[in-house]
CSV table of C-alpha atoms and ligand atoms in Angstrom, one decimal:
chain,number,residue,atom,x,y,z
W,1,UNK,CA,-11.8,-2.1,7.3
W,2,UNK,CA,-10.6,1.3,6.3
W,3,UNK,CA,-12.2,4.4,7.5
W,4,UNK,CA,-12.2,7.8,5.8
W,5,UNK,CA,-13.4,10.9,7.2
W,6,UNK,CA,-13.5,14.3,5.3
W,7,UNK,CA,-12.1,16.6,8.0
W,8,UNK,CA,-11.9,20.0,6.1
W,9,UNK,CA,-12.3,21.6,2.7
W,10,UNK,CA,-10.6,25.0,1.9
W,11,UNK,CA,-11.9,27.0,-1.1
W,12,UNK,CA,-13.9,24.0,-2.2
W,13,UNK,CA,-17.3,25.4,-2.9
W,14,UNK,CA,-16.2,25.7,-6.6
W,15,UNK,CA,-16.7,29.5,-6.5
W,16,UNK,CA,-13.1,30.1,-6.0
W,17,UNK,CA,-12.1,27.7,-8.7
W,18,UNK,CA,-14.5,29.3,-11.2
W,19,UNK,CA,-13.2,32.8,-10.3
W,20,UNK,CA,-9.6,31.6,-10.8
W,21,UNK,CA,-10.7,30.2,-14.3
W,22,UNK,CA,-12.7,33.3,-15.1
W,23,UNK,CA,-9.5,35.5,-14.2
W,24,UNK,CA,-7.6,33.6,-16.8
W,25,UNK,CA,-10.0,34.2,-19.6
W,26,UNK,CA,-11.4,37.6,-18.4
W,27,UNK,CA,-14.8,36.0,-18.5
W,28,UNK,CA,-17.8,37.7,-16.8
W,29,UNK,CA,-19.4,35.9,-14.0
W,30,UNK,CA,-22.5,34.0,-15.1
W,31,UNK,CA,-23.5,31.6,-12.4
W,32,UNK,CA,-26.1,29.9,-14.5
W,33,UNK,CA,-23.3,28.7,-16.8
W,34,UNK,CA,-20.7,28.0,-14.1
W,35,UNK,CA,-20.9,24.2,-14.1
W,36,UNK,CA,-20.2,23.8,-17.7
W,37,UNK,CA,-17.6,26.5,-17.5
W,38,UNK,CA,-15.4,24.5,-14.9
W,39,UNK,CA,-15.8,21.2,-16.8
W,40,UNK,CA,-14.8,22.8,-20.1
W,41,UNK,CA,-11.7,24.1,-18.5
W,42,UNK,CA,-10.8,20.9,-17.0
W,43,UNK,CA,-11.4,19.1,-20.4
W,44,UNK,CA,-9.0,21.5,-22.0
W,45,UNK,CA,-6.3,20.3,-19.6
W,46,UNK,CA,-6.1,23.6,-17.7
W,47,UNK,CA,-5.7,22.3,-14.2
W,48,UNK,CA,-3.7,24.6,-12.2
W,49,UNK,CA,-6.7,26.7,-10.9
W,50,UNK,CA,-7.9,23.4,-9.2
W,51,UNK,CA,-4.9,24.0,-6.8
W,52,UNK,CA,-6.8,26.9,-5.1
W,53,UNK,CA,-9.1,24.4,-3.4
W,54,UNK,CA,-7.8,21.6,-1.1
W,55,UNK,CA,-9.3,18.9,1.3
W,56,UNK,CA,-8.0,17.2,4.4
W,57,UNK,CA,-9.0,13.6,5.1
W,58,UNK,CA,-8.4,11.4,8.2
W,59,UNK,CA,-7.8,8.0,7.1
W,60,UNK,CA,-7.5,4.7,9.3
W,61,UNK,CA,-5.8,2.0,7.4
W,62,UNK,CA,-3.0,-0.4,7.4
W,63,UNK,CA,0.6,0.6,7.6
W,64,UNK,CA,1.0,-1.0,4.3
W,65,UNK,CA,-1.6,1.2,2.7
W,66,UNK,CA,-0.4,4.4,4.4
W,67,UNK,CA,3.0,3.7,2.9
W,68,UNK,CA,1.5,3.9,-0.6
W,69,UNK,CA,-0.4,7.0,0.2
W,70,UNK,CA,2.7,8.8,1.4
W,71,UNK,CA,4.4,8.1,-2.1
W,72,UNK,CA,2.2,11.1,-3.3
W,73,UNK,CA,4.3,14.0,-2.9
W,74,UNK,CA,2.1,17.0,-3.8
W,75,UNK,CA,0.3,16.5,-0.3
W,76,UNK,CA,0.6,17.2,3.4
W,77,UNK,CA,0.6,14.5,5.9
W,78,UNK,CA,0.3,14.1,9.7
W,79,UNK,CA,0.7,10.3,10.9
W,80,UNK,CA,0.2,8.8,14.2
W,81,UNK,CA,3.8,8.2,15.6
W,82,UNK,CA,4.8,4.7,16.4
W,83,UNK,CA,7.8,6.1,18.2
W,84,UNK,CA,5.6,8.1,20.7
W,85,UNK,CA,2.4,6.2,21.0
W,86,UNK,CA,1.5,2.5,21.5
W,87,UNK,CA,0.2,0.8,18.4
W,88,UNK,CA,-3.5,-0.6,19.3
W,89,UNK,CA,-4.4,-4.2,18.6
W,90,UNK,CA,-6.1,-3.5,15.4
W,91,UNK,CA,-5.1,-4.8,11.9
W,92,UNK,CA,-6.4,-5.0,8.5
W,93,UNK,CA,-6.6,-8.2,6.5
W,94,UNK,CA,-7.1,-8.7,2.7
W,95,UNK,CA,-10.7,-9.7,1.6
W,96,UNK,CA,-9.0,-12.5,-0.2
W,97,UNK,CA,-8.3,-14.1,3.1
W,98,UNK,CA,-12.1,-14.6,3.6
W,99,UNK,CA,-11.6,-17.6,1.3
W,100,UNK,CA,-8.5,-18.9,3.1
W,101,UNK,CA,-8.3,-22.4,4.4
W,102,UNK,CA,-8.8,-22.9,8.1
W,103,UNK,CA,-5.2,-23.7,8.5
W,104,UNK,CA,-4.0,-20.6,6.7
W,105,UNK,CA,-6.4,-18.4,8.6
W,106,UNK,CA,-5.4,-19.8,11.9
W,107,UNK,CA,-1.7,-19.2,11.1
W,108,UNK,CA,-2.5,-15.5,10.1
W,109,UNK,CA,-4.5,-14.8,13.3
W,110,UNK,CA,-1.8,-16.6,15.4
W,111,UNK,CA,0.9,-14.5,14.0
W,112,UNK,CA,-1.0,-11.3,14.6
W,113,UNK,CA,-1.7,-12.3,18.2
W,114,UNK,CA,1.9,-13.4,18.8
W,115,UNK,CA,3.5,-10.5,17.1
W,116,UNK,CA,1.5,-8.1,19.4
W,117,UNK,CA,2.0,-10.1,22.4
W,118,UNK,CA,5.8,-9.8,21.9
W,119,UNK,CA,5.5,-6.1,21.1
W,120,UNK,CA,3.8,-5.6,24.4
W,121,UNK,CA,6.4,-7.6,26.2
W,122,UNK,CA,9.3,-5.8,24.7
W,123,UNK,CA,7.7,-2.5,25.9
W,124,UNK,CA,7.3,-3.9,29.5
W,125,UNK,CA,10.8,-5.2,29.4
W,126,UNK,CA,12.0,-1.6,28.8
W,127,UNK,CA,12.5,-1.4,25.0
W,128,UNK,CA,11.4,1.8,23.4
W,129,UNK,CA,8.3,1.9,21.4
W,130,UNK,CA,10.2,2.8,18.3
W,131,UNK,CA,12.2,-0.4,18.7
W,132,UNK,CA,9.4,-2.7,19.7
W,133,UNK,CA,7.3,-1.8,16.8
W,134,UNK,CA,9.7,-3.7,14.4
W,135,UNK,CA,8.1,-6.9,15.3
W,136,UNK,CA,4.6,-5.8,14.1
W,137,UNK,CA,3.4,-6.7,10.6
W,138,UNK,CA,2.4,-4.0,8.2
W,139,UNK,CA,-1.2,-5.0,8.6
W,140,UNK,CA,-1.4,-3.1,11.9
W,141,UNK,CA,-3.6,-0.1,11.8
W,142,UNK,CA,-2.4,3.6,11.6
W,143,UNK,CA,-4.1,6.9,11.4
W,144,UNK,CA,-3.0,9.4,8.9
W,145,UNK,CA,-4.3,13.0,8.0
W,146,UNK,CA,-3.9,13.6,4.3
W,147,UNK,CA,-4.1,17.1,2.7
W,148,UNK,CA,-4.3,17.3,-1.1
W,149,UNK,CA,-5.4,20.1,-3.4
W,150,UNK,CA,-8.0,19.3,-6.0
W,151,UNK,CA,-5.5,18.9,-8.7
W,152,UNK,CA,-3.6,16.4,-6.8
W,153,UNK,CA,-6.8,14.6,-5.8
W,154,UNK,CA,-7.8,14.1,-9.4
W,155,UNK,CA,-4.2,12.6,-10.1
W,156,UNK,CA,-4.5,10.5,-6.9
W,157,UNK,CA,-7.9,9.1,-7.9
W,158,UNK,CA,-6.8,8.6,-11.4
W,159,UNK,CA,-3.9,6.3,-10.3
W,160,UNK,CA,-5.6,4.7,-7.1
W,161,UNK,CA,-9.3,4.1,-8.1
W,162,UNK,CA,-9.0,1.8,-11.3
W,163,UNK,CA,-9.4,-1.9,-10.7
W,164,UNK,CA,-5.8,-2.6,-11.2
W,165,UNK,CA,-4.9,-0.4,-8.2
W,166,UNK,CA,-4.2,-2.3,-4.9
W,167,UNK,CA,-7.4,-3.2,-3.1
W,168,UNK,CA,-6.8,-1.2,0.2
W,169,UNK,CA,-5.6,2.0,-1.3
W,170,UNK,CA,-8.5,1.7,-4.0
W,171,UNK,CA,-11.0,1.3,-1.1
W,172,UNK,CA,-9.6,4.5,0.6
W,173,UNK,CA,-9.4,6.4,-2.7
W,174,UNK,CA,-13.1,5.5,-3.5
W,175,UNK,CA,-14.3,6.7,-0.1
W,176,UNK,CA,-12.4,10.1,-0.5
W,177,UNK,CA,-13.7,10.5,-4.0
W,178,UNK,CA,-17.3,9.7,-2.8
W,179,UNK,CA,-17.0,12.3,-0.1
W,180,UNK,CA,-15.3,15.1,-2.2
W,181,UNK,CA,-17.6,14.7,-5.1
W,182,UNK,CA,-20.5,15.9,-2.8
W,183,UNK,CA,-18.6,19.2,-2.2
W,184,UNK,CA,-17.3,19.8,-5.7
W,185,UNK,CA,-19.3,17.8,-8.2
W,186,UNK,CA,-18.2,19.7,-11.3
W,187,UNK,CA,-14.6,19.1,-10.5
W,188,UNK,CA,-14.9,15.3,-9.8
W,189,UNK,CA,-17.9,14.2,-11.9
W,190,UNK,CA,-16.2,12.2,-14.5
W,191,UNK,CA,-14.2,10.3,-11.8
W,192,UNK,CA,-17.3,9.7,-9.8
W,193,UNK,CA,-19.2,8.4,-12.7
W,194,UNK,CA,-16.3,6.1,-13.7
W,195,UNK,CA,-15.0,4.8,-10.5
W,196,UNK,CA,-18.0,5.0,-8.0
W,197,UNK,CA,-21.0,4.5,-10.4
W,198,UNK,CA,-18.8,2.2,-12.6
W,199,UNK,CA,-20.2,3.8,-15.7
W,200,UNK,CA,-18.1,3.4,-18.9
W,201,UNK,CA,-17.2,7.0,-19.3
W,202,UNK,CA,-13.9,8.5,-20.2
W,203,UNK,CA,-12.0,10.8,-17.9
W,204,UNK,CA,-12.0,14.4,-19.1
W,205,UNK,CA,-8.3,14.6,-19.5
W,206,UNK,CA,-5.3,12.4,-19.4
W,207,UNK,CA,-3.2,15.3,-18.1
W,208,UNK,CA,-4.3,15.0,-14.4
G,1,FAD,C1,-0.5,0.6,-9.9
G,1,FAD,C2,0.7,1.2,-9.2
G,1,FAD,C3,1.8,0.3,-9.0
G,1,FAD,C4,2.9,0.9,-8.3
G,1,FAD,N1,4.0,0.0,-8.0
G,1,FAD,C5,5.0,0.6,-7.6
G,1,FAD,C6,6.2,-0.3,-7.3
G,1,FAD,O1,6.2,-1.5,-7.6
G,1,FAD,N2,7.2,0.4,-6.6
G,1,FAD,C7,7.2,1.7,-6.2
G,1,FAD,O2,8.3,2.2,-5.8
G,1,FAD,N3,6.2,2.5,-6.5
G,1,FAD,C8,5.1,2.0,-7.1
G,1,FAD,N4,4.1,2.7,-7.3
G,1,FAD,C9,4.1,4.2,-6.8
G,1,FAD,C10,4.3,5.1,-7.9
G,1,FAD,O3,5.6,4.9,-8.6
G,1,FAD,C11,4.4,6.5,-7.4
G,1,FAD,O4,5.4,6.8,-6.5
G,1,FAD,C12,3.1,7.0,-6.8
G,1,FAD,O5,2.0,6.6,-7.5
G,1,FAD,C13,3.0,8.4,-6.7
G,1,FAD,O6,2.7,9.0,-8.0
G,1,FAD,P1,3.3,10.2,-8.8
G,1,FAD,O7,4.6,10.2,-8.5
G,1,FAD,O8,2.7,10.4,-10.1
G,1,FAD,O9,2.4,11.4,-8.0
G,1,FAD,P2,2.8,12.5,-7.0
G,1,FAD,O10,3.9,12.3,-6.1
G,1,FAD,O11,1.5,12.6,-6.3
G,1,FAD,O12,3.0,13.7,-7.8
G,1,FAD,C14,2.0,14.3,-8.7
G,1,FAD,C15,2.7,14.6,-10.1
G,1,FAD,O13,3.5,15.8,-9.7
G,1,FAD,C16,4.8,15.5,-10.6
G,1,FAD,N5,5.8,15.4,-9.8
G,1,FAD,C17,6.0,15.2,-8.5
G,1,FAD,N6,7.2,15.2,-7.9
G,1,FAD,C18,8.0,15.3,-9.1
G,1,FAD,C19,9.3,15.4,-9.3
G,1,FAD,N7,10.2,15.2,-8.3
G,1,FAD,N8,9.8,15.6,-10.6
G,1,FAD,C20,9.0,15.8,-11.6
G,1,FAD,N9,7.6,15.7,-11.5
G,1,FAD,C21,7.1,15.5,-10.2
G,1,FAD,C22,4.5,14.3,-11.6
G,1,FAD,O14,3.8,14.8,-12.7
G,1,FAD,C23,3.6,13.6,-10.7
G,1,FAD,O15,2.7,12.7,-11.5
G,1,FAD,C24,2.8,2.2,-7.9
G,1,FAD,C25,1.8,3.0,-8.2
G,1,FAD,C26,0.6,2.5,-8.7
G,1,FAD,C27,-0.5,3.4,-9.0
């Protein structure tokens, strides 16, 4: 089971984003129209002002999923070191395994247990953690801090929230979207409606 915590939001109250947009268009500040204003600018495909706001999430997931997350380059990361810290006995299994036969499931659970037992034994025998970790399956858990600006978050959600995305990163992306929508509803409303509420709405722009 993945865990997502929203650790920090910088410039995310939408005031800063609106101010950036209004700077571009030399538009006077009119707070009663601000929601529509931000949405209109995003729909136009003008996305760079979204880079002024960013968010940091702490994610607990499998090493398999974290490898997919770090493929996103417009981001900052801090990941628990498997060289310096001992990996805990925690792993993630696909929901599809809930329907696995007893024989298959026993095989999976035995493998996890045997791999971890060997990992611990190698450390006891004097091998460095960075070497012992090679026997662990990618199902084992990791913790990673992920920092992305709002423009990159929209791009990330667009790729990772649709049904065709891999199930674990989709679960993570949906949890991130659910949390950041509450901070910046005007920036993420289309994605929240489509990916969280499952409404049949189009995304505002294909240019994210
Ligand atoms: C459904 C799915 C299946 C995938 N399958 C595979 C797979 O089989 N094998 C595999 O290796 N990867 C796979 N990936 C990962 C994918 O190839 C990307 O590495 C990952 O999604 C990051 O996306 P990105 O490069 O668009 O975004 P980011 O790295 O988040 O970058 C955001 C945007 O910035 C721009 N940008 C960033 N860096 C550059 C650059 N150097 N030059 C020009 N523009 C840049 C691009 O417009 C990019 O879209 C898959 C991803 C998805 C969603």
